[in-house]
mmCIF file of C-alpha atoms in Angstrom:
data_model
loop_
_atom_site.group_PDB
_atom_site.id
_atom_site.type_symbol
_atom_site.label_atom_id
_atom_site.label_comp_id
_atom_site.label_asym_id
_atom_site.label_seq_id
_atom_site.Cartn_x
_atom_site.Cartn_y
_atom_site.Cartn_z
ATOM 1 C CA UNK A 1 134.294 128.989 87.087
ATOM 2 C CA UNK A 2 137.328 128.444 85.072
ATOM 3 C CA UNK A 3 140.320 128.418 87.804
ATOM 4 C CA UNK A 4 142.705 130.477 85.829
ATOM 5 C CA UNK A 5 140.350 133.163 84.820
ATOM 6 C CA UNK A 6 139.925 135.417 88.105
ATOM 7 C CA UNK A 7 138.362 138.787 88.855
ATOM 8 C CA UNK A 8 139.096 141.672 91.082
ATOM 9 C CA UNK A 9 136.293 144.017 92.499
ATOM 10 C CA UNK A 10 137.945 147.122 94.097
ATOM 11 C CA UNK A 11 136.012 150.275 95.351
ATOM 12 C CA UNK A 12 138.446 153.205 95.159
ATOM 13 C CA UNK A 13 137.868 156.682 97.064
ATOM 14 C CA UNK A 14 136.662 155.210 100.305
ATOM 15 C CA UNK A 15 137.091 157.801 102.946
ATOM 16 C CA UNK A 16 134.694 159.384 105.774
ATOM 17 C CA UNK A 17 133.334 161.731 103.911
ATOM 18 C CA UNK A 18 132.262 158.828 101.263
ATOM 19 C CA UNK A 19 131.853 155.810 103.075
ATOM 20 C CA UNK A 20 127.874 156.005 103.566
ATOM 21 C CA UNK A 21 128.017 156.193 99.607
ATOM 22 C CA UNK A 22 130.056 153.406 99.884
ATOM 23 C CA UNK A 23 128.410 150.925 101.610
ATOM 24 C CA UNK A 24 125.606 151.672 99.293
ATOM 25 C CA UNK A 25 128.430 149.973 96.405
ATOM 26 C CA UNK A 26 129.052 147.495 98.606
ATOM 27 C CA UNK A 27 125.198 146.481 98.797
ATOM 28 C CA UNK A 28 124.780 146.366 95.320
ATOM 29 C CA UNK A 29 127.828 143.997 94.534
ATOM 30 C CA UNK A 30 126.113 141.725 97.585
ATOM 31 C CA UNK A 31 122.920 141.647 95.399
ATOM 32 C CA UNK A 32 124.511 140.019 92.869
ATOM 33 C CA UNK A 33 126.923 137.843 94.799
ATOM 34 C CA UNK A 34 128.412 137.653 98.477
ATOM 35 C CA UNK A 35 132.373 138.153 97.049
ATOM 36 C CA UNK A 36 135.823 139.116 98.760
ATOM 37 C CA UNK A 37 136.380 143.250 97.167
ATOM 38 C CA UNK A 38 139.783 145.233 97.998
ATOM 39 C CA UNK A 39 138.684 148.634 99.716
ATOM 40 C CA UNK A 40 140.926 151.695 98.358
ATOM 41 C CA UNK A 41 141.175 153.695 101.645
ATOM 42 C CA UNK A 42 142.463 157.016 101.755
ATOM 43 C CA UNK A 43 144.076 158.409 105.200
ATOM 44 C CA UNK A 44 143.679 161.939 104.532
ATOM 45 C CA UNK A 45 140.940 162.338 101.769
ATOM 46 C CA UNK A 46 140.769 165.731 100.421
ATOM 47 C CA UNK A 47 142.667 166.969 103.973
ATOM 48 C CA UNK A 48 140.016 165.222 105.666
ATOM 49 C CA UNK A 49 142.158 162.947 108.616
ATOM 50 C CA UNK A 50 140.038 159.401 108.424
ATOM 51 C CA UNK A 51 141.494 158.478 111.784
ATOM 52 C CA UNK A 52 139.721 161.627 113.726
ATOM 53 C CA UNK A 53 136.197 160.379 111.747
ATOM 54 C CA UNK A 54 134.075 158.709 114.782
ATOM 55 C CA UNK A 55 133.488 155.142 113.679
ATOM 56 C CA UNK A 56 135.324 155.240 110.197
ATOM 57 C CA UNK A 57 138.433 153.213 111.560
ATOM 58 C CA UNK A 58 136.245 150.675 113.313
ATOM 59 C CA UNK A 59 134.396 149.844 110.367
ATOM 60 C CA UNK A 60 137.254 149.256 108.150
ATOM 61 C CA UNK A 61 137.959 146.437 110.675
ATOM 62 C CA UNK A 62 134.995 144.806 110.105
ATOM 63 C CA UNK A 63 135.216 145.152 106.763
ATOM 64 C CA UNK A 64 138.470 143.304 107.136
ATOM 65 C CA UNK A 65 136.348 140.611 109.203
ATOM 66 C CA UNK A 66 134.175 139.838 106.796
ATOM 67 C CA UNK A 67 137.125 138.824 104.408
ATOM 68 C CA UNK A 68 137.571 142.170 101.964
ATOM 69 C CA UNK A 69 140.787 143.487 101.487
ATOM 70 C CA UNK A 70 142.418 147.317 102.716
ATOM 71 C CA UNK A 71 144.708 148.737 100.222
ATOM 72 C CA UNK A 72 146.627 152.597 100.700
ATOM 73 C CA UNK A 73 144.864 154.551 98.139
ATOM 74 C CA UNK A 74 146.870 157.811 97.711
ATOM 75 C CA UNK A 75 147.050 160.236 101.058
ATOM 76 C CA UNK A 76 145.556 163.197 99.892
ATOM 77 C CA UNK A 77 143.747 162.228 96.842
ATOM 78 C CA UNK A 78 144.414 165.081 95.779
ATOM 79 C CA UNK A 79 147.071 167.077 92.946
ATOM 80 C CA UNK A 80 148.075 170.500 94.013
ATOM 81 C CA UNK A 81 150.731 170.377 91.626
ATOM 82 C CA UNK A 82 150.844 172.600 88.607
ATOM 83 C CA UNK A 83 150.794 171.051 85.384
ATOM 84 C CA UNK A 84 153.403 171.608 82.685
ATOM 85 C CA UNK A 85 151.987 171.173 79.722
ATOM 86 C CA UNK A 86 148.427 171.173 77.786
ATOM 87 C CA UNK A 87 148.805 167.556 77.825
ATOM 88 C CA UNK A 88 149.574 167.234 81.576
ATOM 89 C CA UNK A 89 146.658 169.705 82.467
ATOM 90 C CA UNK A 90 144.201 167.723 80.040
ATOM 91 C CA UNK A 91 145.533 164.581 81.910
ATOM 92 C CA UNK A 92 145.607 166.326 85.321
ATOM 93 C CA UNK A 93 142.711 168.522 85.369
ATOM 94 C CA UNK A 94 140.152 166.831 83.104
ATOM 95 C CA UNK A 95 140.679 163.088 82.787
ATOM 96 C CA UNK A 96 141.362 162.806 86.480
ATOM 97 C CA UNK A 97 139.698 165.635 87.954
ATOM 98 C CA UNK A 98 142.324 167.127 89.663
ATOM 99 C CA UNK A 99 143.052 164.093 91.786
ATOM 100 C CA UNK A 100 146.292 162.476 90.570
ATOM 101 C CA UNK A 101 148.080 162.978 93.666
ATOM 102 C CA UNK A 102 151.306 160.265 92.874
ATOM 103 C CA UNK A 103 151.758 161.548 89.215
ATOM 104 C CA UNK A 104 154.336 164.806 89.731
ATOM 105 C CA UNK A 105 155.409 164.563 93.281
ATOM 106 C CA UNK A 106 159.049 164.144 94.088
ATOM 107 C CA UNK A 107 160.575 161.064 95.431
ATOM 108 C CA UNK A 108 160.992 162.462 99.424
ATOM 109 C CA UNK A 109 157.224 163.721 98.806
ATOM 110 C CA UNK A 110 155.996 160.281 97.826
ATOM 111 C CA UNK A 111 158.450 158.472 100.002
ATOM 112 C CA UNK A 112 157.021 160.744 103.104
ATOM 113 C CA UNK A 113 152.755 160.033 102.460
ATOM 114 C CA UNK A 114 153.316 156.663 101.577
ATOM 115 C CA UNK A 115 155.273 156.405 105.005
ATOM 116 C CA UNK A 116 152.453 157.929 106.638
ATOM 117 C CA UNK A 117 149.880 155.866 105.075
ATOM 118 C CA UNK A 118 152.267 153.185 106.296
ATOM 119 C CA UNK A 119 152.032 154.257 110.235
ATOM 120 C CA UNK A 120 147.947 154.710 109.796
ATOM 121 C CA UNK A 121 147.981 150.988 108.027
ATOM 122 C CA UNK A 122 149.867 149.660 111.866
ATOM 123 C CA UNK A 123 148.528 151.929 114.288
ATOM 124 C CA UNK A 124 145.041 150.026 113.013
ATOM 125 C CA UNK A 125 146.876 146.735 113.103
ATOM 126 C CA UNK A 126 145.524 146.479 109.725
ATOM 127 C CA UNK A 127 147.588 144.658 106.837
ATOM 128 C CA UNK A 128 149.230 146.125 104.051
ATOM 129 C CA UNK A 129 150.200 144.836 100.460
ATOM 130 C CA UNK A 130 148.950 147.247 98.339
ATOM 131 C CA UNK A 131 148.870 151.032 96.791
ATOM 132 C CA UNK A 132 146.657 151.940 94.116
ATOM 133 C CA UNK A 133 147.318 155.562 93.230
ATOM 134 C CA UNK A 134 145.294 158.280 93.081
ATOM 135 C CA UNK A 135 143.362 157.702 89.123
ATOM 136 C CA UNK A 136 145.791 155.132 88.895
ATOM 137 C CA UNK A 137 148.538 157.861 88.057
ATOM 138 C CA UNK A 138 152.218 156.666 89.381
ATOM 139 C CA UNK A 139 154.961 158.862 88.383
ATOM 140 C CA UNK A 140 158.644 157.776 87.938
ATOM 141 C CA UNK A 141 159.756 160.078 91.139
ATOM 142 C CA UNK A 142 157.058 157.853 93.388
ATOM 143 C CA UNK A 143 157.627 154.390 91.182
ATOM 144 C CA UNK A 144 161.614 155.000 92.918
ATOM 145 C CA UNK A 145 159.964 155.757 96.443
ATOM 146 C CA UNK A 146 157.298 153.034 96.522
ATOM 147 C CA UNK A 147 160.150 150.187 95.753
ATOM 148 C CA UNK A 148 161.758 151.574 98.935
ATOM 149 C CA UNK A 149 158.668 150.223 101.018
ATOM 150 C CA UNK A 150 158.765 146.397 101.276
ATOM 151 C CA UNK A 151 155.173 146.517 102.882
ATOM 152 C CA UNK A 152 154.017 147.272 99.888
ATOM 153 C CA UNK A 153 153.423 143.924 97.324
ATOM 154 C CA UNK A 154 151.941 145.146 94.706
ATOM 155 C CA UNK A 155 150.877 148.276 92.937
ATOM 156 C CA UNK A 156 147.780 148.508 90.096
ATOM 157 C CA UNK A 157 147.889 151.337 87.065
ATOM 158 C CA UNK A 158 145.223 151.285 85.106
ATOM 159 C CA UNK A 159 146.072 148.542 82.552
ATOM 160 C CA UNK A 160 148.183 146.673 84.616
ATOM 161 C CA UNK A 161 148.747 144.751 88.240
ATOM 162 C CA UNK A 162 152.069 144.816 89.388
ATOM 163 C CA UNK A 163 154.116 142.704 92.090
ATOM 164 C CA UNK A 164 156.624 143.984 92.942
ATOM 165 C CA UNK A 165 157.960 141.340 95.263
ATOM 166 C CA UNK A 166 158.285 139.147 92.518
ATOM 167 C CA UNK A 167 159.341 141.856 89.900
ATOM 168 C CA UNK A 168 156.663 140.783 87.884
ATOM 169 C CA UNK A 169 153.574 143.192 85.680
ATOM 170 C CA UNK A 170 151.175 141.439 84.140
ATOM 171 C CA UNK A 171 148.112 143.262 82.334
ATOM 172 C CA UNK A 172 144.576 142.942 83.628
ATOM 173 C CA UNK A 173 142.120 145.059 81.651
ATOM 174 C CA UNK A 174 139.657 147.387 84.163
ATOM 175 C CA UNK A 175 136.135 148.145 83.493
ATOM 176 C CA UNK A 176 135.996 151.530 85.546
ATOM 177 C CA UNK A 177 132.757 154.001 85.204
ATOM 178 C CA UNK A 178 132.426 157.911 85.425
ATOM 179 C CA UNK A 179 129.091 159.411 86.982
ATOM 180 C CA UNK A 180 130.284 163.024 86.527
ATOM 181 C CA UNK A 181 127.999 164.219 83.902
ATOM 182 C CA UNK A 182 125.269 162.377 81.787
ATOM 183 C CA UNK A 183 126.579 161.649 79.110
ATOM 184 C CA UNK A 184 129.978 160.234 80.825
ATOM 185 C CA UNK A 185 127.269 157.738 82.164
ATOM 186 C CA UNK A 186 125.519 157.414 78.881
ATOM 187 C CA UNK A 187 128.990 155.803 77.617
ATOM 188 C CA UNK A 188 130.007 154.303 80.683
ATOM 189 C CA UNK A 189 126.322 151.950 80.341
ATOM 190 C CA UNK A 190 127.494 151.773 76.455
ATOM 191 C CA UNK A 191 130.779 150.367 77.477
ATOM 192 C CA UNK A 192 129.490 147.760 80.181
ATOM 193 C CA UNK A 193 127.674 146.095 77.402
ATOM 194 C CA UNK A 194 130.220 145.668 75.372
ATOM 195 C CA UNK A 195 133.011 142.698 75.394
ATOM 196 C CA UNK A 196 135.400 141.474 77.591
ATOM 197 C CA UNK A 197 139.218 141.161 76.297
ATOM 198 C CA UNK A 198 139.888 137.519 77.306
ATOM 199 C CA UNK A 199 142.730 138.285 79.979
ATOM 200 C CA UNK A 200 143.370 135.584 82.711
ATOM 201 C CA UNK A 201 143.092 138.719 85.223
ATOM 202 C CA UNK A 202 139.984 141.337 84.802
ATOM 203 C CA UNK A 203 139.386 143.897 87.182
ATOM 204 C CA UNK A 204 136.327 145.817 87.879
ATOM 205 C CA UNK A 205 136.876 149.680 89.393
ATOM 206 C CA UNK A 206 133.989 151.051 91.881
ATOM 207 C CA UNK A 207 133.595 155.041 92.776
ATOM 208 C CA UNK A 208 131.442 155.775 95.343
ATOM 209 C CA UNK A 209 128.882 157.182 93.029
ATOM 210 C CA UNK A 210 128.372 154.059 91.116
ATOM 211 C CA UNK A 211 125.365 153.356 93.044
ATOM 212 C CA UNK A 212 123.854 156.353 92.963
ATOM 213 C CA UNK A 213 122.162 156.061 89.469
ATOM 214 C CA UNK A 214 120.039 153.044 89.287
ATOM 215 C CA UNK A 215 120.684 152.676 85.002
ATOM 216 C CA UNK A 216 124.294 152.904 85.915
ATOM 217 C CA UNK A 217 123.919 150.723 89.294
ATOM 218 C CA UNK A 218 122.024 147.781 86.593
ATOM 219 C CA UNK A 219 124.070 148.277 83.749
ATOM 220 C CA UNK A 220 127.876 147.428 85.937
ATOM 221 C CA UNK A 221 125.905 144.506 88.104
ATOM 222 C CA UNK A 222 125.184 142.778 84.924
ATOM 223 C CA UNK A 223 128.417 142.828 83.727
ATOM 224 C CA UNK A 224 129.983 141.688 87.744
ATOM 225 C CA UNK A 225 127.257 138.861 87.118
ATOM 226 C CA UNK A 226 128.352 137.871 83.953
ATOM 227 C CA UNK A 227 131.877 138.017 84.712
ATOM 228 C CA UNK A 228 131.352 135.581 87.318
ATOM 229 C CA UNK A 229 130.214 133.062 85.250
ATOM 230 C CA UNK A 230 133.576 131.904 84.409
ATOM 231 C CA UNK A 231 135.775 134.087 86.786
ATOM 232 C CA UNK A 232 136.357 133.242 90.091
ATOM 233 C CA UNK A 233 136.539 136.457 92.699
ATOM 234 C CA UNK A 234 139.529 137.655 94.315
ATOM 235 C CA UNK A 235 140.833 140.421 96.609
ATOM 236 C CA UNK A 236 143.901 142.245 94.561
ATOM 237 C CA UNK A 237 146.462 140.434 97.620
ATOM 238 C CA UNK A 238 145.371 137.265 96.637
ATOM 239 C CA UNK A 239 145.382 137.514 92.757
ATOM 240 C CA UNK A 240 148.735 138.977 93.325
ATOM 241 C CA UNK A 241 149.903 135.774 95.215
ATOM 242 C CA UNK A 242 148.216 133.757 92.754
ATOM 243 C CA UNK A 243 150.603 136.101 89.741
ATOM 244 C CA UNK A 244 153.632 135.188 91.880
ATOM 245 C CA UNK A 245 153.347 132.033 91.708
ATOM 246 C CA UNK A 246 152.312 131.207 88.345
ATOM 247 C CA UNK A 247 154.526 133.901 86.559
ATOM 248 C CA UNK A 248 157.660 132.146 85.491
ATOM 249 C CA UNK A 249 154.663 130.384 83.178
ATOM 250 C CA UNK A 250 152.501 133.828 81.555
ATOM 251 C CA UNK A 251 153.569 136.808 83.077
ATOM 252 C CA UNK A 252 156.608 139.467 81.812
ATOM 253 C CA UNK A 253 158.885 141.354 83.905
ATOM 254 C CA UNK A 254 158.017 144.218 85.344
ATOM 255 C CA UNK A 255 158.052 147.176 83.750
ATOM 256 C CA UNK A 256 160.617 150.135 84.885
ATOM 257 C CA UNK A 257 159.998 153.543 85.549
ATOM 258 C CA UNK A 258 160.766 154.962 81.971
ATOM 259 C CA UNK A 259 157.833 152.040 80.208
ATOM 260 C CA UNK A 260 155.407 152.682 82.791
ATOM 261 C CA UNK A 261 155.747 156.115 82.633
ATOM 262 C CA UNK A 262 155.697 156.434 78.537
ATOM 263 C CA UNK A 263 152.588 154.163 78.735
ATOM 264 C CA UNK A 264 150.743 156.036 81.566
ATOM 265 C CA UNK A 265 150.642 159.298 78.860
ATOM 266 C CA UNK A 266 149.204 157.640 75.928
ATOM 267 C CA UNK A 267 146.251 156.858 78.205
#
């Protein structure tokens, strides 16, 4: 492994109601190699509460244990909001399914479920560095309200890591995968085959579903395996540590509000 290429494995959505589909993700990445992955946990996913799910809380611990990272993915996961545009629906409604939570809330909004999310993070004595929004949407309202939180580290869009400690953004290309229809999966197993931009950073995005289709399941484990030929595996915490302290040497600034949010709608 070349030591300044790393990779990130994250599996996003992870919740009560998906965790048995979860650990079914977290089996597969084991058959290819026993590495550290950043669980995206959601307190309240789709109004579910996590904390009132028998067991759920517990097994984050251990998850925590065994050397994998927690990060605050989102409250709700959900966007109740009402798009204002035909662009912000298609973006809203169709590329993330309804479940950009961060993208049009206000800044007491974001500031109040991140502060919850907070509370859930120390009432489980667990630690916190990281929020990953909702399909990776962050508007400017909740960019303003996350800075507010110096718990939080670091913050990932989708074409970019961010820490925010050290005011730094560096990007980090993400192979992510859709399973909602056959043909997304069809080009999803297309793009898996396909080249890797040669970033220092490469991240890998896991849905609970990804396991659920054994094509699909074969087509991203290749890819993890040949990624670690020459990568070596990080939780998001520690490749954001590693950012810090090499970024006077390859990374930019960060990027404010008004370039994040520009870039976010040309995705």
């Amino acid at each position: 492994m070349h030591e300044s290429r790393h990779l990130c494995v994250s599996v996003h959505d992870v919740a009560p109601a998906t965790w048995r589909s979860c650990q079914r993700v977290l089996a597969a990445v084991r058959e290819v190699a026993e590495i550290p992955v950043t669980l995206l946990v959601v307190p309240a996913y789709h109004g579910q509460c996590s904390a009132l799910a028998p067991g759920f809380e517990s097994a984050m611990t251990d998850q925590l244990a065994q050397g994998h990272e927690l990060a605050l993915h989102g409250y709700f996961h959900r966007d109740l909001g009402v798009p204002q545009s035909a662009v912000d629906w298609l973006r809203r409604r169709i590329y993330t399914a309804g479940e950009g939570e961060f993208w049009a809330l206000s800044r007491d909004e974001a500031a109040e479920r991140l502060l919850l999310g907070q509370r859930w993070f120390a009432a489980n004595r667990w630690p916190l560095a990281g929020f990953v929004p909702p399909a990776w949407l962050l508007g400017p309202e909740a960019w303003h309200a996350l800075r507010e939180f110096p718990a939080f580290s670091y913050v990932t869009t989708f074409t970019h890591v961010h820490a925010l400690h050290a005011d730094v953004s560096v990007r980090a290309p993400c192979l992510t995968f859709s399973t909602r229809a056959p043909w997304r999966r069809t080009l999803s197993r297309a793009w898996a085959t396909l080249g890797w931009i040669e970033a220092p950073l490469a991240r890998l995005a896991l849905h609970p579903q990804d396991a659920a289709y054994a094509d699909l399941r074969l087509a991203w484990q290749r890819k993890l395996e040949a990624l670690l030929q020459d990568r070596t595996p990080l939780t998001k915490v520690q490749a954001v540590r590693h950012l810090a302290v090499s970024a006077p040497r390859r990374a930019a600034r960060a990027e404010s509000p008004a370039q994040t949010r520009l870039r976010e709608r040309m995705l």
